[in-house]
Short mmCIF file of C-alpha atoms in Angstrom, two decimals:
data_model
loop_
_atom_site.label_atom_id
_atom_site.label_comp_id
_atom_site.label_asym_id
_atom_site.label_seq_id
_atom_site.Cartn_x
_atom_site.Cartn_y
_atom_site.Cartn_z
CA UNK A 20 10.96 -27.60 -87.46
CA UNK A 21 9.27 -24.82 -90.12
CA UNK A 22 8.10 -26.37 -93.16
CA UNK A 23 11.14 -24.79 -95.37
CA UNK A 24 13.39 -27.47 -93.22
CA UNK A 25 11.33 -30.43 -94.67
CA UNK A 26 12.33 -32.93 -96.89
CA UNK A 27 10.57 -33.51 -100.39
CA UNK A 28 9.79 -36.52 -98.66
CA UNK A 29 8.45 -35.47 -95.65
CA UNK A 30 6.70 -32.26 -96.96
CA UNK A 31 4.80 -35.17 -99.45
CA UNK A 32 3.90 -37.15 -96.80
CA UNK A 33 2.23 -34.03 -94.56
CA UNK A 34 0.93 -32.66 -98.01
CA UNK A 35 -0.82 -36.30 -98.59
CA UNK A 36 -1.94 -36.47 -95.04
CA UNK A 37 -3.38 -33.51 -95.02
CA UNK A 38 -1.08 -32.30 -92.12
CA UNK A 39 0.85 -29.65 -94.19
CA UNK A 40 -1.05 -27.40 -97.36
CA UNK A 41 1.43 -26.24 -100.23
CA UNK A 42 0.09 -22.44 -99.50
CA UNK A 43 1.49 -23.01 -95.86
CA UNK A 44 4.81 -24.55 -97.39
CA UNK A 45 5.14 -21.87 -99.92
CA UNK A 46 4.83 -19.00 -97.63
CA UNK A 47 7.31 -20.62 -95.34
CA UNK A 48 9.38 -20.90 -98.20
CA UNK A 49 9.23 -17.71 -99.53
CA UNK A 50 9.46 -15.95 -96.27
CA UNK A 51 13.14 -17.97 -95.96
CA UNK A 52 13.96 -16.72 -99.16
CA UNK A 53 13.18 -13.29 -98.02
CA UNK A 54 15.06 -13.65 -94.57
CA UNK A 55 18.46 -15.05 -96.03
CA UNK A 56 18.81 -13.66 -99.78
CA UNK A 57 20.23 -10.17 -99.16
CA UNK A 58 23.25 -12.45 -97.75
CA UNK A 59 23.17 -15.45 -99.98
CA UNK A 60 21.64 -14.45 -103.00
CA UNK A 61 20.94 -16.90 -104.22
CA UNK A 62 18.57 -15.75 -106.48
CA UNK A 63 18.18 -13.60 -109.74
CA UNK A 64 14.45 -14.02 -110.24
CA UNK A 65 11.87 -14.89 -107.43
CA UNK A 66 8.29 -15.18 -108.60
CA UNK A 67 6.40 -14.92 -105.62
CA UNK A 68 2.71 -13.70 -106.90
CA UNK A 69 2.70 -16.60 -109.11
CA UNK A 70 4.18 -19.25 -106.82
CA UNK A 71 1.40 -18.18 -104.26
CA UNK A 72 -0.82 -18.76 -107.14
CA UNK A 73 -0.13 -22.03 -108.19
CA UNK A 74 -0.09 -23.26 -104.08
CA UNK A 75 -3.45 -22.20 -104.15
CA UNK A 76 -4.38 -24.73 -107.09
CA UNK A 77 -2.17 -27.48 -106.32
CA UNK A 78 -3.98 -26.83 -102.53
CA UNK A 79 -7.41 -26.95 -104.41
CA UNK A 80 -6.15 -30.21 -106.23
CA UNK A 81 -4.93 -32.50 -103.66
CA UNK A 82 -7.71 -31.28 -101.48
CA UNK A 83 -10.48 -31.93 -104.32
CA UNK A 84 -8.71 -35.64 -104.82
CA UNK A 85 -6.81 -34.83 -107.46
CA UNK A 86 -3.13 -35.97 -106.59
CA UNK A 87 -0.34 -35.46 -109.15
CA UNK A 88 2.48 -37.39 -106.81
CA UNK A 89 5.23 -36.33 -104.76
CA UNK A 90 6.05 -33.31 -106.11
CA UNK A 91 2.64 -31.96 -106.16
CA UNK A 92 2.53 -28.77 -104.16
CA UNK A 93 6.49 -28.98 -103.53
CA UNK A 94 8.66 -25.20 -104.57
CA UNK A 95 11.85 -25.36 -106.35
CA UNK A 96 14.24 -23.56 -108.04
CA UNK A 97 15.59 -23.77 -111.46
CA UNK A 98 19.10 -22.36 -112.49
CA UNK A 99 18.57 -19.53 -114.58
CA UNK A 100 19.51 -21.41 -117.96
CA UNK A 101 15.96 -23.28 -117.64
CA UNK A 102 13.40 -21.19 -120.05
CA UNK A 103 10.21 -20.59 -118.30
CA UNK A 104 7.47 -18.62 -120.79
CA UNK A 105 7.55 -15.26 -119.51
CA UNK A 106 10.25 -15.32 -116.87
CA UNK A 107 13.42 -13.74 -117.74
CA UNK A 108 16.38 -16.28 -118.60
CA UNK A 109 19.63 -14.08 -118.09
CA UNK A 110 22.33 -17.00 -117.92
CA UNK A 111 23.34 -14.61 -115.07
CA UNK A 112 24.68 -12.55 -117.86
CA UNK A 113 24.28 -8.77 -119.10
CA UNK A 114 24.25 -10.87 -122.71
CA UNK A 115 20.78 -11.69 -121.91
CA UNK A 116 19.59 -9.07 -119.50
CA UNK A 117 16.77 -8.63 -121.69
CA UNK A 118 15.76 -11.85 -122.58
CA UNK A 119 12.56 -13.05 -122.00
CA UNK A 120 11.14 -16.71 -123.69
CA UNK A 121 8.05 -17.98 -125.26
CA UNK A 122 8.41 -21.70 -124.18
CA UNK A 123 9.33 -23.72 -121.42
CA UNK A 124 12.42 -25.85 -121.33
CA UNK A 125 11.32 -29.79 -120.92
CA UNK A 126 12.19 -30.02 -117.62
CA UNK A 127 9.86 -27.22 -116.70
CA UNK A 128 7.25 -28.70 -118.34
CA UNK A 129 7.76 -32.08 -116.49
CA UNK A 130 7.98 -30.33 -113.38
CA UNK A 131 4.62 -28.29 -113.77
CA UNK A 132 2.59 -31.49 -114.85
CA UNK A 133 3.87 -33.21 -111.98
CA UNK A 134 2.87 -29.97 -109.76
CA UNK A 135 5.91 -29.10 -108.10
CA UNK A 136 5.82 -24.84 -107.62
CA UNK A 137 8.48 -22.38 -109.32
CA UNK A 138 10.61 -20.22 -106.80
CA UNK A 139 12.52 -18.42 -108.99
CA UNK A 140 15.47 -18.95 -111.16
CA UNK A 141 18.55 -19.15 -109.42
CA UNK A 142 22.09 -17.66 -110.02
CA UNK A 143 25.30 -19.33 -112.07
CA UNK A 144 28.34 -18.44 -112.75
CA UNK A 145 27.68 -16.59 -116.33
CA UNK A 146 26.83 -18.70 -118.88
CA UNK A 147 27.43 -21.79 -116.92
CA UNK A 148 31.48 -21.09 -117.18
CA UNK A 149 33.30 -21.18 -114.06
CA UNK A 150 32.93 -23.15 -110.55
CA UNK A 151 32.80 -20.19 -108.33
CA UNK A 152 29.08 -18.32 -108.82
CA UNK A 153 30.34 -14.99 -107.58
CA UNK A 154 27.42 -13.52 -107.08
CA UNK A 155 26.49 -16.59 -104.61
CA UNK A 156 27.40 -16.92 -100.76
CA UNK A 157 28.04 -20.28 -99.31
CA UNK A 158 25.43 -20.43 -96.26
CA UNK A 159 27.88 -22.36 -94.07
CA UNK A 160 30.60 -19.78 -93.65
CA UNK A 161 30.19 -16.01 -95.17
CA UNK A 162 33.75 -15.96 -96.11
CA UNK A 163 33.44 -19.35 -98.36
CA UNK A 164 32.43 -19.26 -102.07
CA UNK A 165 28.99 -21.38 -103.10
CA UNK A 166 30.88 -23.31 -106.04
CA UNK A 167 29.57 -23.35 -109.63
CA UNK A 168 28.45 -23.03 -111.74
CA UNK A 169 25.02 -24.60 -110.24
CA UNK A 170 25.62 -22.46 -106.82
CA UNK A 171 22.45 -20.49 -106.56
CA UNK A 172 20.64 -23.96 -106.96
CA UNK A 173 22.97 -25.39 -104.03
CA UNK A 174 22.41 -22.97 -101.79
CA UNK A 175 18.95 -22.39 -102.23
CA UNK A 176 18.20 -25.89 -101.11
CA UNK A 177 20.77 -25.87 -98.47
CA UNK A 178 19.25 -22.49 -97.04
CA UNK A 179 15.64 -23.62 -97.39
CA UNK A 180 14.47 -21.13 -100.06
CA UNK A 181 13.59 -24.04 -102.48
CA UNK A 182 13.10 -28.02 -101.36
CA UNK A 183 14.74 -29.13 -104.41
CA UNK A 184 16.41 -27.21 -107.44
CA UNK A 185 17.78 -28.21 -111.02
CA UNK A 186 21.04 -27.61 -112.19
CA UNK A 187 23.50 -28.31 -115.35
CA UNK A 188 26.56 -30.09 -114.76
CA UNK A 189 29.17 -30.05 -118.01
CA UNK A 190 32.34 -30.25 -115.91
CA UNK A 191 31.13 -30.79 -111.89
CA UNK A 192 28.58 -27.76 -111.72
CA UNK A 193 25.98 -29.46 -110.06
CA UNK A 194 28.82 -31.71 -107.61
CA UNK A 195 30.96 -29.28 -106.66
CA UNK A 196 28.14 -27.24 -105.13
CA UNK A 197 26.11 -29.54 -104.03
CA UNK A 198 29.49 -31.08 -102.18
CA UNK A 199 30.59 -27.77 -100.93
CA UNK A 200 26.81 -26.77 -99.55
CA UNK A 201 26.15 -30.19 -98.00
CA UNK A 202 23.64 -31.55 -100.30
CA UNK A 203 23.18 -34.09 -102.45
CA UNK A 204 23.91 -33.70 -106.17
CA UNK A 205 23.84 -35.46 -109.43
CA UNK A 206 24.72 -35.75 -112.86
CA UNK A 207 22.83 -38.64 -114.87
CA UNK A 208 23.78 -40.39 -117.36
CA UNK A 209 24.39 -38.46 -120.65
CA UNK A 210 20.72 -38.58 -122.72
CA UNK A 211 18.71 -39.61 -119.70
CA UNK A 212 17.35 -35.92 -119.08
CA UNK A 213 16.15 -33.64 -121.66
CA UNK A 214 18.51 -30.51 -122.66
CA UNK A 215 15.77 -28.76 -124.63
CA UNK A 216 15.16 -25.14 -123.75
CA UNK A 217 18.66 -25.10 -121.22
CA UNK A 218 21.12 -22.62 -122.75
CA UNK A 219 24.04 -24.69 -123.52
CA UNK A 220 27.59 -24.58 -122.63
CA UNK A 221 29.12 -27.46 -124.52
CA UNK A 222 26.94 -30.00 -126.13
CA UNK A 223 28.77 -33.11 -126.02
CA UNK A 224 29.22 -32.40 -121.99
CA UNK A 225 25.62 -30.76 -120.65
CA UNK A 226 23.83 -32.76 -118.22
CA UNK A 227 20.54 -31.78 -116.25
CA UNK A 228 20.56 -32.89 -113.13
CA UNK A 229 18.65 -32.66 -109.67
CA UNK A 230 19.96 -30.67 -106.02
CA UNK A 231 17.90 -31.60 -102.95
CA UNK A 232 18.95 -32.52 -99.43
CA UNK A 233 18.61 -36.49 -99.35
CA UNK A 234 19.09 -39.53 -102.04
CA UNK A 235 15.76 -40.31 -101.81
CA UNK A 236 14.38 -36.80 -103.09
CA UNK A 237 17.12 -36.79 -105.69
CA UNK A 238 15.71 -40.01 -107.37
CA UNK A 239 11.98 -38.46 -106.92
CA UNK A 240 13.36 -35.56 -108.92
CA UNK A 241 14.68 -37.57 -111.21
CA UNK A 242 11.56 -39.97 -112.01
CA UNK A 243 9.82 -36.39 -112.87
CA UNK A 244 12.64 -35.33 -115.21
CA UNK A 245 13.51 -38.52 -116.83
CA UNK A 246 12.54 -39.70 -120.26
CA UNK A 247 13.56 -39.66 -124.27
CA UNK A 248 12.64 -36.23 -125.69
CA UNK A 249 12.80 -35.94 -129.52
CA UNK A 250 13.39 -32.41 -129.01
CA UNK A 251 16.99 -32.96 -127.40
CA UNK A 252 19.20 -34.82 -130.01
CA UNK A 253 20.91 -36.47 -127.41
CA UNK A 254 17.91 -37.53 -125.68
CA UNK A 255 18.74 -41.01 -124.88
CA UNK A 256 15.84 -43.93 -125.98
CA UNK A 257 16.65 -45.51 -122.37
CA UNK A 258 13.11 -46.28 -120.40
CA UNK A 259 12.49 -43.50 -117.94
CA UNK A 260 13.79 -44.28 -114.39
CA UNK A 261 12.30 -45.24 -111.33
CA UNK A 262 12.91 -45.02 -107.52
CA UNK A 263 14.72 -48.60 -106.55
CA UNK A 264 13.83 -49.78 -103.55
CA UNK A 265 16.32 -48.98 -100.74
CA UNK A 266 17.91 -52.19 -98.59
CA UNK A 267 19.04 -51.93 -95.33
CA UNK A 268 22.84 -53.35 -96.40
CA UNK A 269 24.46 -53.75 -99.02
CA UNK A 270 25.59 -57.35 -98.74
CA UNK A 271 27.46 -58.72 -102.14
CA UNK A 272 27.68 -55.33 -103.82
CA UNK A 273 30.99 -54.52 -105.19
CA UNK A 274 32.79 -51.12 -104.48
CA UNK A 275 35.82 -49.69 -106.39
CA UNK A 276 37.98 -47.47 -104.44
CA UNK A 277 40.12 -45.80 -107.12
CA UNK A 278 43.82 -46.62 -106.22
CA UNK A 279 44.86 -43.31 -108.31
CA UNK A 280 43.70 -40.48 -109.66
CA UNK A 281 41.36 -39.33 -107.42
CA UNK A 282 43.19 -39.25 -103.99
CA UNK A 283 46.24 -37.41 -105.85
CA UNK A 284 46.66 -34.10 -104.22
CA UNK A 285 43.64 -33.91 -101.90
CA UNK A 286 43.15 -32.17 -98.36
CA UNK A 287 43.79 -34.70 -95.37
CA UNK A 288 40.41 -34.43 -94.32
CA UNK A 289 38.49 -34.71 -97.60
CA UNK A 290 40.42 -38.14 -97.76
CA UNK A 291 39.72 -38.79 -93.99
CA UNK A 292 36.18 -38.52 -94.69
CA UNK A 293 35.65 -40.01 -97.76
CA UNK A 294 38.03 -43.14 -96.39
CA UNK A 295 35.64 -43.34 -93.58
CA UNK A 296 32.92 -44.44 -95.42
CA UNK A 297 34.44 -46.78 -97.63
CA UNK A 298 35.39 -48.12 -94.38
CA UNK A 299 31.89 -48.11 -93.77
CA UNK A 300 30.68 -49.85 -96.60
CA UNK A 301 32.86 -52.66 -95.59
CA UNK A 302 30.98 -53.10 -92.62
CA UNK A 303 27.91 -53.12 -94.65
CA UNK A 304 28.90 -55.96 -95.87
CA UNK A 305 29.97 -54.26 -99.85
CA UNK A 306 33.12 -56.20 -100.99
CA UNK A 307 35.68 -53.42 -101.69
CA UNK A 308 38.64 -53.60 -103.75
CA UNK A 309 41.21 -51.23 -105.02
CA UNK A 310 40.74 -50.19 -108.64
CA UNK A 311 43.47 -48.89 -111.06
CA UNK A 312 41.66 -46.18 -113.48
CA UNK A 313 42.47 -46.13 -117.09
CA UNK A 314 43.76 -43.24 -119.28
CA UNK A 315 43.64 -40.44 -116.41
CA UNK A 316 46.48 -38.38 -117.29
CA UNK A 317 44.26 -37.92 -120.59
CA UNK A 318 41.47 -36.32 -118.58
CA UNK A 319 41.98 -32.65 -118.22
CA UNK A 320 43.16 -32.03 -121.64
CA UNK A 321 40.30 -33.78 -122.76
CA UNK A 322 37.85 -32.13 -121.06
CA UNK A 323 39.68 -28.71 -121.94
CA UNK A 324 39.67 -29.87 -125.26
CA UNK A 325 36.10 -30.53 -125.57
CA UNK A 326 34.77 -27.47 -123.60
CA UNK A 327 36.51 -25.13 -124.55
CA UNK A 328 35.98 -24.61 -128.57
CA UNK A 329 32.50 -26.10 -128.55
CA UNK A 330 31.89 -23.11 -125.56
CA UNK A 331 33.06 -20.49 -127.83
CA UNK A 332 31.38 -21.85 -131.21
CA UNK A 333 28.01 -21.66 -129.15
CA UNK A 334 29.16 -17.73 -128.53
CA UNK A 335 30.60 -17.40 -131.65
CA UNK A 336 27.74 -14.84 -132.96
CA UNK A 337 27.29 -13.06 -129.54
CA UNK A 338 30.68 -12.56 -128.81
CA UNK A 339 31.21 -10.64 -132.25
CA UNK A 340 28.80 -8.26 -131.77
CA UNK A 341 28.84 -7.50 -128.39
CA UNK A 342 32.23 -8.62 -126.58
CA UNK A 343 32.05 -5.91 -123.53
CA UNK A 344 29.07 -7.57 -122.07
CA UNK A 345 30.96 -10.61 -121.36
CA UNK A 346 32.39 -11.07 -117.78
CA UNK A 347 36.36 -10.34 -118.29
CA UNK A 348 37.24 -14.32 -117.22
CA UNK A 349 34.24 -15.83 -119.85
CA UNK A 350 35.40 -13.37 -122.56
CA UNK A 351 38.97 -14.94 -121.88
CA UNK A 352 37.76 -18.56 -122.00
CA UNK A 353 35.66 -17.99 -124.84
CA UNK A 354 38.74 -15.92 -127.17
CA UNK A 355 41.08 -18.68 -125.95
CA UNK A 356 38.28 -21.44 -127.13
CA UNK A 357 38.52 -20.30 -130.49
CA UNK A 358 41.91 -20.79 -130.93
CA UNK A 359 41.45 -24.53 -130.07
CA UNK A 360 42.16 -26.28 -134.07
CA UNK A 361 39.93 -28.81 -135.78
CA UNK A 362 42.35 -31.51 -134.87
CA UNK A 363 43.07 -30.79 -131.35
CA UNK A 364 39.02 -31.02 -131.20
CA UNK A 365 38.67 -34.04 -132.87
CA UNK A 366 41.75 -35.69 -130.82
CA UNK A 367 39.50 -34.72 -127.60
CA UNK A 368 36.81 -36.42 -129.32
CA UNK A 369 38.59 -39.84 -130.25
CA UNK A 370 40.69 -39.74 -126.55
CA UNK A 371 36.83 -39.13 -125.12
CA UNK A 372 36.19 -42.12 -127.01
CA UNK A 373 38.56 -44.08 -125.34
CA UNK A 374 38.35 -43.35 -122.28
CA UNK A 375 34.43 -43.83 -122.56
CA UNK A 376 35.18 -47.92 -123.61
CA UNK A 377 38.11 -48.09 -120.88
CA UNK A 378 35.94 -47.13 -118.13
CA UNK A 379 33.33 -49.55 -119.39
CA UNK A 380 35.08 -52.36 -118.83
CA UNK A 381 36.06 -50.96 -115.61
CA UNK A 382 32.56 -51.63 -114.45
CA UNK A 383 32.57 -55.62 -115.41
CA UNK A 384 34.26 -55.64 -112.11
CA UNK A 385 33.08 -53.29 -109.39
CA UNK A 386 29.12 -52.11 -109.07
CA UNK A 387 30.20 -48.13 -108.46
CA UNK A 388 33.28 -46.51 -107.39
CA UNK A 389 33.68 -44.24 -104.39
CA UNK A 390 36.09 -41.13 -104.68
CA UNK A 391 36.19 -37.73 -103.19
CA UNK A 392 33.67 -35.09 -105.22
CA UNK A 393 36.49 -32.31 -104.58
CA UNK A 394 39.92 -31.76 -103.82
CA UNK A 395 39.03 -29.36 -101.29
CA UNK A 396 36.07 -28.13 -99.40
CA UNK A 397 34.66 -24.28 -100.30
CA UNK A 398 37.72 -22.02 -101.21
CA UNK A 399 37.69 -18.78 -99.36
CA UNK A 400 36.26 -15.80 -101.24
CA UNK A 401 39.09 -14.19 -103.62
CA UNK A 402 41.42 -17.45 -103.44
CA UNK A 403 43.09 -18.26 -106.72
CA UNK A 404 45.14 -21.36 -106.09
CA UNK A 405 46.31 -24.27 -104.34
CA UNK A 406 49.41 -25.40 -103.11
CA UNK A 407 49.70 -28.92 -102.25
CA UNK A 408 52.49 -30.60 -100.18
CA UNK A 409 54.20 -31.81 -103.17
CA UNK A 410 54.79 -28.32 -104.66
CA UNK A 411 52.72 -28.20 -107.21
CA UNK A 412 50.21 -25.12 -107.33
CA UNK A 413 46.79 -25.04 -109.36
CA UNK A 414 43.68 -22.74 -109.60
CA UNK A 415 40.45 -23.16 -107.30
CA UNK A 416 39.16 -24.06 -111.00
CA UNK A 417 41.71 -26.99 -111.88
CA UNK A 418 41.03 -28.26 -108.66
CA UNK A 419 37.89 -28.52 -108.43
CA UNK A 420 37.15 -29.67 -112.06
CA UNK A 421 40.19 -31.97 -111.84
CA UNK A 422 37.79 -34.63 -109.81
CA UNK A 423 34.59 -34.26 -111.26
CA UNK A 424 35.06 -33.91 -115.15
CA UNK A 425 35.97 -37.98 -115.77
CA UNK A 426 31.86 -38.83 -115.40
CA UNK A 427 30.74 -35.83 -117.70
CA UNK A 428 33.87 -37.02 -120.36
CA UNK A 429 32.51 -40.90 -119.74
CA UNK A 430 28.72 -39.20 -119.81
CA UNK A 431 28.32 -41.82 -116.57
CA UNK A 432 25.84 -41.17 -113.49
CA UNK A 433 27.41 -39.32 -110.44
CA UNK A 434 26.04 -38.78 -106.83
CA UNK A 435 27.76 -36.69 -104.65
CA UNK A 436 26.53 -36.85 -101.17
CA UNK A 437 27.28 -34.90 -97.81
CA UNK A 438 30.07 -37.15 -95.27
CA UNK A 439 31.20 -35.09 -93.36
CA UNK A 440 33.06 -31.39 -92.10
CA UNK A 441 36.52 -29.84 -92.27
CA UNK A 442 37.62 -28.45 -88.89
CA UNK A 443 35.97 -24.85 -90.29
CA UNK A 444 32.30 -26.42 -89.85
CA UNK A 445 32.32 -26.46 -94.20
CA UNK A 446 30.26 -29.88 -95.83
CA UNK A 447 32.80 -32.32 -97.42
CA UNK A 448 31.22 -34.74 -100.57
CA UNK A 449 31.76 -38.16 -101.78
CA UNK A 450 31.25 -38.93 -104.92
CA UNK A 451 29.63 -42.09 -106.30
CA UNK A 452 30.06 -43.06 -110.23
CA UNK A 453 28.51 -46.21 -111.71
CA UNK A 454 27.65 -47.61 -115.27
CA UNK A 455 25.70 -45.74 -117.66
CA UNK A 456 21.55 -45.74 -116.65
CA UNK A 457 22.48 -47.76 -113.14
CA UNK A 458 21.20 -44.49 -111.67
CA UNK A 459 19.56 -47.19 -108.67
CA UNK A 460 22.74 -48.19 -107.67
CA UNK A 461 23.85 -44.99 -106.54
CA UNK A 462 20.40 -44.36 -104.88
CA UNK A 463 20.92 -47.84 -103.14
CA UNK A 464 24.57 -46.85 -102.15
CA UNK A 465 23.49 -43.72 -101.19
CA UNK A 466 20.68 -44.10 -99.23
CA UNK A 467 22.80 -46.87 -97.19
CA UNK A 468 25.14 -44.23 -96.47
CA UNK A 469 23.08 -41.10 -95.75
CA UNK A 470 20.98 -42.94 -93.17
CA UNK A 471 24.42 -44.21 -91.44
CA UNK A 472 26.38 -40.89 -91.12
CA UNK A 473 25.53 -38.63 -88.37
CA UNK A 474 27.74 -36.14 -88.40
CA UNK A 475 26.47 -33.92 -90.93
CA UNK A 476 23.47 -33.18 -88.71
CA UNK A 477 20.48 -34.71 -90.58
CA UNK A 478 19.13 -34.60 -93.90
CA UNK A 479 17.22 -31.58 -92.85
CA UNK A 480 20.48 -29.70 -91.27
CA UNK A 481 19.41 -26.15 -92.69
CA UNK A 482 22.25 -23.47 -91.37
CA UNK A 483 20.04 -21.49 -89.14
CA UNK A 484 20.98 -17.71 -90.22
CA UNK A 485 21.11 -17.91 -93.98
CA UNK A 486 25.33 -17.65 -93.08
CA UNK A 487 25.97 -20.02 -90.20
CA UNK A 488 28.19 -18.17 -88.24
CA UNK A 489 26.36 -15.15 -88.26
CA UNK A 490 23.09 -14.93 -85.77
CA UNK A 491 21.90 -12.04 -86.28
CA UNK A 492 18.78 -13.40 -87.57
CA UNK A 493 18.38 -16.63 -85.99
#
């Protein structure tokens, strides 16, 4: 195994031992990244002098005594909305070609005390609008999209060019890739991670989350990240979270399987698989019981509702003065978000309400629910819609957003984790939801099921050739 196949976990433990030195697991990185980016790009920025520069302190640290904890000597990537001084923050986006900032965003602040080492800044769809990242390949299949908007981060960590990435998540951006890459994903609760210096998309919605290839090294992420921060109004005054400890069952815990909603119009095998391990859980020993969601038909013209004009009031200024710079589909969304009235906005924002105290009592009676992340697995490059058995057609979008946009409306913690393949070889995800700040129950749910699953390979299944099914390079 090279060292870009590790684990945060692992590469801490062979960085602590002595075994492994963050120059050695940067190079490896960053000679990955140079192998599989002119097919994945996953990339728009990859700061390689520096990155070798800050191995060679963190080496000098840990090897001096001076440990900073797990993430110490560990490269990532950031999604380039995250301001970094001095590195170019483009939002994927000829809007901010030029832009260059002063100040680091919180989060890459936190991640520089605790000594993890920048990549680069990684591609989104523009502006954080749209579930496709264009400009991304998926690394499982070259025909497949990467998902969005978070799919540079995805498939950065799914390729090996980064151990762990951050990503924003305001309808599924950091689920829906993570699901269709095969890694792990997730979207705290609303507050719990600091917003400050990430370019916004809709205010009410952002969330900053982690992408890495197992639970575990999602909830070190997270520990790093998490925290009130005065400078993000919605920072939430909740105590900064911890790594729970992970049991070998799960023995009394209660597990909603939704009995509607979320298994509406969804592929055979996305159901198959996600069925499976509910089936699983059983045998765990988890008491599962059907659940009956309130207020879904409410959800996507909420979310719509919400999005959509607080999108185009953050653009307002930008999209006066210089509209042709705009991709054609974001200059759409963003016109169209302007049209949205005061009182359709402010019915999203009692309906959000709602919905927010339904789902709350939801939880006095299950510990998490379990429920697909997607619809579907990756879309095929240049697919537009689905047609389900019922007749009903939708976009790749609808779909794909249909699923994931109830936990950012709620603002609750989702984990979507790897559980299997389609008959193409492409990752299916499961989603877990739970109460707001329970982040340790999905860890302890997910941890239970990533070590019982086998056939996604391995937390460390890396595709080979940067796009699986082509070897040229392997």
């Amino acid at each position: 195994m090279q060292p870009f196949e590790l684990t945060v976990e692992d590469a801490a433990a062979a960085i602590a031992a002595r075994a492994l030195s963050p120059v050695e697991l940067v190079d490896s990185v960053l000679g990955r990244c140079e192998a599989v980016e002119r097919r994945l790009h996953a990339y728009v920025t990859v700061v390689a002098d520096r990155a070798r520069q800050d191995a060679r302190r963190a080496e000098k640290e840990i090897f001096g005594g001076l440990h900073r904890g797990p993430l110490h000597g560990i490269p990532y990537g950031l999604k380039d909305l995250f301001d970094v001084s001095g590195i170019p923050t483009t939002a994927s986006s000829r809007v901010w070609a030029d832009r260059v900032p002063d100040g680091d965003s919180t989060v890459a602040t936190r991640l520089t005390a605790a000594g993890a080492i920048l990549i680069g800044k990684t591609h989104t769809h523009e502006f954080a609008y749209g579930l496709l990242t264009p400009q991304t390949a998926n690394p499982w299949h070259a025909d497949a999209i990467a998902g969005g908007s978070s799919g540079g981060s995805a498939v950065a960590v799914a390729a090996g060019s980064a151990l762990f990435a951050l990503g924003t998540d305001t309808g599924g951006s950091i689920r829906i890739p993570a699901a269709l890459n095969g890694m792990v994903g997730l979207k705290p609760t609303y507050g719990l991670v600091s917003r400050h210096g990430v370019a916004p998309l809709s205010w009410s919605l952002d969330h900053v989350g982690p992408i890495a290839r197992t639970v575990r090294d999602t909830a070190t992420v997270l520990s790093a990240l998490a925290g009130h921060d005065p400078a993000d109004p919605a920072s939430a005054a909740a105590p900064a979270h911890s790594p729970a400890p992970y049991p070998a069952g799960l023995r009394g815990l209660r597990v909603g399987v939704p009995d509607t909603y979320y298994f509406d119009r969804v592929d055979p095998q996305v159901e198959a698989a996600v069925r499976g391990t509910v089936d699983l859980l059983r045998e765990l020993g988890a008491a599962v019981r059907p659940v009956e969601l309130p207020l879904v038909e409410h959800m996507e013209a909420t979310q719509w509702g919400l999005m959509a004009p607080e999108a185009s009031a953050v653009h307002e200024e930008a999209l006066r003065a210089t509209p042709h710079l705009y991709g054609p589909d974001i200059r759409l969304l963003l016109e169209a978000g302007s049209r949205v009235s005061a009182l359709d906005y402010l019915r999203a924002q009692r309906t959000r309400s709602l919905i927010g105290d339904a789902w709350l009592r939801l939880f006095d009676g299950v510990d998490v629910l379990i429920a697909p992340t997607s619809p579907i697995t990756a879309a095929r490059r240049g697919q537009e819609t689905v047609r389900w058995p019922d007749g009903v057609t939708e976009t790749v979008t609808d779909a794909y957003v249909r699923l994931s946009s109830p936990a950012n409306i709620t603002g609750f913690p989702a984990l979507s984790l790897p559980v299997g393949k389609d008959s193409a070889g492409l990752p299916i995800g499961a989603q877990l939801i739970a109460a707001p700040f329970s982040e340790s129950v999905l860890f302890r749910v997910g941890t239970v099921i990533e070590e019982q699953r086998t056939d996604m390979g391995g937390p460390a299944d890396v595709p080979r050739a940067g796009v699986i099914h082509d070897s040229s390079d392997s």
